Coordinates of C-alpha atoms and ligand atoms in Angstrom, one line a residue:
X10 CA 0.0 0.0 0.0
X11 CA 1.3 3.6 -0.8
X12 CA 2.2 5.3 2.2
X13 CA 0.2 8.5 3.6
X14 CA 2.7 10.6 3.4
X15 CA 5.6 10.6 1.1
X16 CA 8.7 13.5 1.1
X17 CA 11.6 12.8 -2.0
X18 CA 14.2 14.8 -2.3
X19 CA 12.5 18.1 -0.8
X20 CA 14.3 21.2 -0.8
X21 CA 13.1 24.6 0.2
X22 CA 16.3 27.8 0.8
X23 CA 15.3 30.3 3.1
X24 CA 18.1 33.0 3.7
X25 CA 20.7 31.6 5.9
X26 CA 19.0 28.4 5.7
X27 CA 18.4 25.2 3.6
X28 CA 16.1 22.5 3.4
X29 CA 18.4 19.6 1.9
X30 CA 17.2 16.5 0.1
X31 CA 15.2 15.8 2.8
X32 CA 13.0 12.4 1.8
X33 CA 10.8 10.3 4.2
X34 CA 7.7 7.6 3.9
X35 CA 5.4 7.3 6.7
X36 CA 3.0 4.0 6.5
X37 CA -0.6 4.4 7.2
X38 CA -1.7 3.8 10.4
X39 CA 1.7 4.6 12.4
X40 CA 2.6 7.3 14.3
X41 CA 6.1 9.0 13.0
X42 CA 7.8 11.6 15.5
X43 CA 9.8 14.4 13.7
X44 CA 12.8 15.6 16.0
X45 CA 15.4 17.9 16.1
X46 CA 17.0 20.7 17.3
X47 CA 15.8 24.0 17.3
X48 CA 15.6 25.7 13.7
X49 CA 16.6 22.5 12.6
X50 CA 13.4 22.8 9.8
X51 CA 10.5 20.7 11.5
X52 CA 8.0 23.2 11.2
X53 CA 9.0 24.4 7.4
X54 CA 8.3 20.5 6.9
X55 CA 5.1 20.4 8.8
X56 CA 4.2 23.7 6.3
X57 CA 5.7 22.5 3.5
X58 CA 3.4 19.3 3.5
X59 CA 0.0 21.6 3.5
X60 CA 1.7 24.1 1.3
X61 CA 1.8 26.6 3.5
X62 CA 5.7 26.9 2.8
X63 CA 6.2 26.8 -1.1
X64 CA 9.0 24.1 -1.7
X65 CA 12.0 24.8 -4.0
X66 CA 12.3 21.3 -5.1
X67 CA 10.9 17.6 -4.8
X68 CA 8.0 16.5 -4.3
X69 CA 5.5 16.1 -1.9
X70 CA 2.5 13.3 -1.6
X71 CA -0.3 13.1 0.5
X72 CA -2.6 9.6 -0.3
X73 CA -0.9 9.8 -3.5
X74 CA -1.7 13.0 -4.4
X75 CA 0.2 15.8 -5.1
X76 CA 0.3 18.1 -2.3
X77 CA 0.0 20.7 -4.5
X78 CA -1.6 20.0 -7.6
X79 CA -3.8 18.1 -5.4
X80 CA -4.0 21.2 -2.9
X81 CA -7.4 21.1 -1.9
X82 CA -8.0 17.2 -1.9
X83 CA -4.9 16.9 0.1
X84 CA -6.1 19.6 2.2
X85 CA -8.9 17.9 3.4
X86 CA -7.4 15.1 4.2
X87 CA -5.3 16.5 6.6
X88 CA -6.0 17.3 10.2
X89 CA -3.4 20.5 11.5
X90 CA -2.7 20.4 15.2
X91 CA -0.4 23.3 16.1
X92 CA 1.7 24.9 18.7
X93 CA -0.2 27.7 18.6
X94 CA -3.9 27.8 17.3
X95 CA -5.4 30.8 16.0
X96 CA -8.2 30.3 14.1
X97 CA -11.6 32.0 14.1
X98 CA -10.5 33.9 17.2
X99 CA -13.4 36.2 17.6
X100 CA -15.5 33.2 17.2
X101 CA -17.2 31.5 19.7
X102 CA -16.0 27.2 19.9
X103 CA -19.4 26.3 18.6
X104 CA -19.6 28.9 15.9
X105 CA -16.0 28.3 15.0
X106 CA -16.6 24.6 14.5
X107 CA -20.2 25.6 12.3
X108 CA -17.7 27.9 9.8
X109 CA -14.9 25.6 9.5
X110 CA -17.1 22.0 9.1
X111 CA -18.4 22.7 5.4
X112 CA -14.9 22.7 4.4
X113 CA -14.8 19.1 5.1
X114 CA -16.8 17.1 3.5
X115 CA -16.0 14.6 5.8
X116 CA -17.3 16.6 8.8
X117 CA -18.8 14.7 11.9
X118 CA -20.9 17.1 13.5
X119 CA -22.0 15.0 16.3
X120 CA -18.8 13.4 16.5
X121 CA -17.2 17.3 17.3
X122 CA -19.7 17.2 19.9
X123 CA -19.1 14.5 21.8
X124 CA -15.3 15.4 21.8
X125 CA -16.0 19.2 22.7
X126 CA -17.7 17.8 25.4
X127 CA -15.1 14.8 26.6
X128 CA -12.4 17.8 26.2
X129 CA -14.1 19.7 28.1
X130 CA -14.5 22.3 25.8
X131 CA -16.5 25.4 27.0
X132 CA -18.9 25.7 23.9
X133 CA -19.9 29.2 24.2
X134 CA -16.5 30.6 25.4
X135 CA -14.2 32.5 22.9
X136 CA -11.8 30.8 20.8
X137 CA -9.7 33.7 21.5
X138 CA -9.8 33.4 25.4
X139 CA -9.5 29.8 25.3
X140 CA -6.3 28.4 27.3
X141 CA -3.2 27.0 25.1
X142 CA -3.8 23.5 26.5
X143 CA -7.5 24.2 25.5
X144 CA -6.8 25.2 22.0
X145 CA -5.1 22.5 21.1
X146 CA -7.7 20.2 22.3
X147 CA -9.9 22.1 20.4
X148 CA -7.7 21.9 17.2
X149 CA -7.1 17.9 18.1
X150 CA -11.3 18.1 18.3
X151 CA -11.8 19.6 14.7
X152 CA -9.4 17.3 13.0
X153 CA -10.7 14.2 14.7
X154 CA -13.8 15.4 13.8
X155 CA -13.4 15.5 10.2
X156 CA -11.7 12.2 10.1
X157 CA -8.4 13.4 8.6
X158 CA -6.2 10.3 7.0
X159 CA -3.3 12.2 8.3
X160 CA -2.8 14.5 11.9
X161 CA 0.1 17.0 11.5
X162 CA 0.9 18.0 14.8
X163 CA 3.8 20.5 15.6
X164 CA 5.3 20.9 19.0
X165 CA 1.9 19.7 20.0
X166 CA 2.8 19.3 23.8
X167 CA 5.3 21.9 24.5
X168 CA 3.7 24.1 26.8
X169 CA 1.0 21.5 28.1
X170 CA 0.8 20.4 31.6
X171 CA 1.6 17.0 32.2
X172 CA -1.9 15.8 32.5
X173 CA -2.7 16.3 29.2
X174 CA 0.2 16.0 27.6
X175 CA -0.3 12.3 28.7
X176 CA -4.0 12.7 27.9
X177 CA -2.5 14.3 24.3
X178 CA -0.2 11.3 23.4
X179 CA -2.4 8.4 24.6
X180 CA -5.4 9.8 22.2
X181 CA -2.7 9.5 19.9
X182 CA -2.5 5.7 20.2
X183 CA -5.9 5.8 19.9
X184 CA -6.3 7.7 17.3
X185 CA -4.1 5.2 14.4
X186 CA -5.7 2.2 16.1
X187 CA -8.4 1.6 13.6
X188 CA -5.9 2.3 10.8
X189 CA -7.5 5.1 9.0
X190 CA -5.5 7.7 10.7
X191 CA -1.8 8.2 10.8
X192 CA 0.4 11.0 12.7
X193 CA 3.3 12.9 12.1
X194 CA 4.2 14.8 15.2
X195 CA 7.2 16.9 15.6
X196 CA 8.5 17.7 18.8
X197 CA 11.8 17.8 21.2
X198 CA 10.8 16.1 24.1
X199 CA 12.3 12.2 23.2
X200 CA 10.2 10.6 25.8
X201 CA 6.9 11.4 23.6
X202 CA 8.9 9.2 21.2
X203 CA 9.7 6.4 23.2
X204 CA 5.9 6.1 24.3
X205 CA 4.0 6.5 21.2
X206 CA 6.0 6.4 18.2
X207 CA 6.6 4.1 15.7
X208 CA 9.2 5.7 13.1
X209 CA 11.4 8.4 14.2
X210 CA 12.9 11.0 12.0
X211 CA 15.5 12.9 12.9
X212 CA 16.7 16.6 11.3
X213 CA 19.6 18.5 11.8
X214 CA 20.0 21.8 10.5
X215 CA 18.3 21.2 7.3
X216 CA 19.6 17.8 6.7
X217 CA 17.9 14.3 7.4
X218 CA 19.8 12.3 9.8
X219 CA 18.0 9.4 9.6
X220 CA 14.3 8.4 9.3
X221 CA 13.6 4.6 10.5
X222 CA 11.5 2.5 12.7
X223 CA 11.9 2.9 16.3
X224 CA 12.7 -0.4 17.0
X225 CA 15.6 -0.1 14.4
X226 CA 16.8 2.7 15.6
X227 CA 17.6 1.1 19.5
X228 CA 18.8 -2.1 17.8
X229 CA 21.1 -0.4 15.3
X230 CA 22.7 2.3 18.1
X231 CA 25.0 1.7 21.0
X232 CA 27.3 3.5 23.3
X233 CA 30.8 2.5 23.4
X234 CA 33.0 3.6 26.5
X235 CA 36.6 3.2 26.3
X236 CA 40.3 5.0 26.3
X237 CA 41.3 8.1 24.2
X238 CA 44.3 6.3 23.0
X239 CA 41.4 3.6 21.1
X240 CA 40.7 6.9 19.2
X241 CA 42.3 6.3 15.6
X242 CA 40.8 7.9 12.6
X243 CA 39.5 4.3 11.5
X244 CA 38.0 4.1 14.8
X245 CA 36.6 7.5 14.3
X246 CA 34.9 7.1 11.1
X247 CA 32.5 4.4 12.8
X248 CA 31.5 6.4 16.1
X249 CA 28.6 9.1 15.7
X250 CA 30.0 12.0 18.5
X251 CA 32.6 11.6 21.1
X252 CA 32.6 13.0 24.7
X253 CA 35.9 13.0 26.3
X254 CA 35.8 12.8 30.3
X255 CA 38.1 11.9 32.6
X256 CA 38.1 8.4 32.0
X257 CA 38.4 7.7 28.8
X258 CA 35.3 8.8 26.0
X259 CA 31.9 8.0 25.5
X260 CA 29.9 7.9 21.9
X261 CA 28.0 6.2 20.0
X262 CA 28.2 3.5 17.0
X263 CA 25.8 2.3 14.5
X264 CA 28.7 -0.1 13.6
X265 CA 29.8 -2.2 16.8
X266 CA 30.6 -5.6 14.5
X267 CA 33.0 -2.9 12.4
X268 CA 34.2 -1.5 15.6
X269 CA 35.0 -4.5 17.0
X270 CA 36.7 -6.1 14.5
X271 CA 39.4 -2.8 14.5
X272 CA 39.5 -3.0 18.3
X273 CA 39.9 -6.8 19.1
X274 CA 41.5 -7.7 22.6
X275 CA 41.0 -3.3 23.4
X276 CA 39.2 -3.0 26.3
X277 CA 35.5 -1.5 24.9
X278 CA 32.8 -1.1 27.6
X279 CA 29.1 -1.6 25.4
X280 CA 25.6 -0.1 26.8
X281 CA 22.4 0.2 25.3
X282 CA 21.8 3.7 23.8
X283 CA 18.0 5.4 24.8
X284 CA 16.7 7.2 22.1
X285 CA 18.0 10.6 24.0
X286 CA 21.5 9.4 23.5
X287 CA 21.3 8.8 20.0
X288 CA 19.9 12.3 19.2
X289 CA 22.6 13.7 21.4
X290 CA 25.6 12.1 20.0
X291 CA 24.4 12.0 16.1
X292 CA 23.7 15.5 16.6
X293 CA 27.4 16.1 17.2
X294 CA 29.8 16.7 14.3
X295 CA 32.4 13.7 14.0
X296 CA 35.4 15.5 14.6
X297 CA 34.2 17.9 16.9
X298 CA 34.7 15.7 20.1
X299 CA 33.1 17.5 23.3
X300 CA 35.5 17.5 26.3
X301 CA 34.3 17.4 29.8
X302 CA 38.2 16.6 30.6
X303 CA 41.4 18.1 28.6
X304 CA 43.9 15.2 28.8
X305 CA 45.7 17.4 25.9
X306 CA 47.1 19.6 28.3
Ligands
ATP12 P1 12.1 25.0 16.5 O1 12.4 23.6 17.1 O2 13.0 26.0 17.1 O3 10.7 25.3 16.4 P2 12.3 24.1 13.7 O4 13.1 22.8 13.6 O5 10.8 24.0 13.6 O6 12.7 24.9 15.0 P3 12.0 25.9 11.5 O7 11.0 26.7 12.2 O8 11.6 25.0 10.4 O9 12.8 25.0 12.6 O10 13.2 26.9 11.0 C1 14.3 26.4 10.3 C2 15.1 27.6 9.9 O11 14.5 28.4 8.9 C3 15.4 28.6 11.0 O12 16.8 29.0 10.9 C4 14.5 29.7 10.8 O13 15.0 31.0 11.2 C5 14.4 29.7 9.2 N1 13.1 30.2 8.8 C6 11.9 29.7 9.0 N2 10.9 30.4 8.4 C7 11.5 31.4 7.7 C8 11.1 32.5 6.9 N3 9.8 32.7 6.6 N4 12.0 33.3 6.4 C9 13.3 33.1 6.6 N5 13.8 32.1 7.4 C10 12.9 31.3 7.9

């Protein structure tokens, strides 16, 4: 089956910064988490999928359809959960809902009711003088309630409280259960990650890191702890960001059969690598070892 969402080769140059080549496939029915460091390019993604950001190059597929010559189809398809909501602000919820649901041909009036009301939405209450926390669940309520194919969500729990940012990821789960719906959420808090998602993509200023399942991600990456003097260029190519301390150094290898075979008889300590660690050490440059302890001097 195609994939809901399909990125080749995207490119998009803003001044100072660029978009690279940045390709991705997200299955239907999984949840993907987009991560990366700030201005790292997750929300001109995000934008760039719903056209709100015109891309330079590549190409863009939502269902299969073009996401722009497609525009409007792909447009409906897609549910957009924000940081930031601010739609029909004057507007009350009710009202709001009543103006955006003939866009969607899709719409499930009684459906937005019965989540305005599990949200705890105040109906009659200003979309402008709504809480953060509640504007998003009233975002989440609209594109639920037009049963998108595909929730974009960006930084869709920074700023929540921990109650229903827990609330927030779980629905989540929910939501892809049935298969019809899948998620691409971007955010920088790993731990969303390691509950929910299945894929993980990972951007660094501009550039795709890597964009694989979970699971494949904590089999593939390990830490390796040993001495400085173990640090050869050979053994450098294979490590993904070194930390010097006091003891020796600390990264991490997508290669461990490689890096054993160079190393054999060396003393190499091996730990499992939590998803945190392998955004931290792949988001260090390979030469550019970080040194909690000088033993240059
Ligand atoms: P954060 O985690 O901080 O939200 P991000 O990964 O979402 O960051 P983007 O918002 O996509 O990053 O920004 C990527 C880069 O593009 C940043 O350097 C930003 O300053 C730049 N940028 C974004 N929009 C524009 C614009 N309209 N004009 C010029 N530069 C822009």
């Amino acid at each position: 089956m195609e994939p809901i969402l399909e990125l080749r080769h995207v490119t998009k140059a803003y001044e100072g910064f660029t978009l690279e080549d940045v390709s991705f496939a997200l299955p239907r029915g999984y949840i993907m988490g987009l991560i990366g460091p700030n201005g790292a390019g997750k929300t001109t993604i995000v934008k760039s999928i719903l056209n709100l950001v015109r891309i330079d190059g590549g190409e863009i597929r939502v269902a299969g359809l073009d996401h722009r010559r497609d525009e409007v189809d792909v447009r409906s398809r897609i549910g957009f959960v924000h940081e930031n909501p601010r739609f029909h602000d004057a507007l009350t919820v009710e009202r709001a809902a009543a103006v955006i649901a003939p866009f969607y041909p899709t719409w499930d009036r009684a459906e937005f009711g019965r989540l305005a009301a599990e949200f705890g939405l105040p109906r009659r209450q200003r979309v402008r003088t709504l809480s953060r926390g509640q504007r998003t669940r009233f975002a989440l309520a609209v594109a639920l309630a037009h049963r998108a194919e595909l929730l974009l969500l960006d930084e869709p729990s920074s700023g929540l409280d921990p109650v229903f940012r827990r609330e927030l990821l779980d629905r989540l789960s929910g939501v892809i259960e049935g298969g019809h719906t899948s998620v691409l959420f971007s955010t920088h808090i790993t731990a969303d990650l390691d509950r929910i998602a299945d894929y993980v993509t990972f951007v660094r200023q501009g550039r795709l890191v890597f964009s694989a399942a979970k699971d494949d991600v904590r089999e593939r990456w390990v830490l390796v702890k040993g001495g400085t003097e173990l640090l050869t260029d050979e053994v450098r190519a294979r490590l993904a960001g070194i930390v010097v301390h006091e003891f020796g150094f600390t990264a991490l290898t997508g290669d461990l059969a490689g890096l054993r075979a160079l190393l054999a008889g060396a003393q190499l300590v091996v730990e499992p690598a939590t998803l945190e660690d392998v955004l931290f050490y792949t988001g260090r440059r390979a030469h550019d070892d970080l040194r909690l302890y000088d033993d240059r001097r």
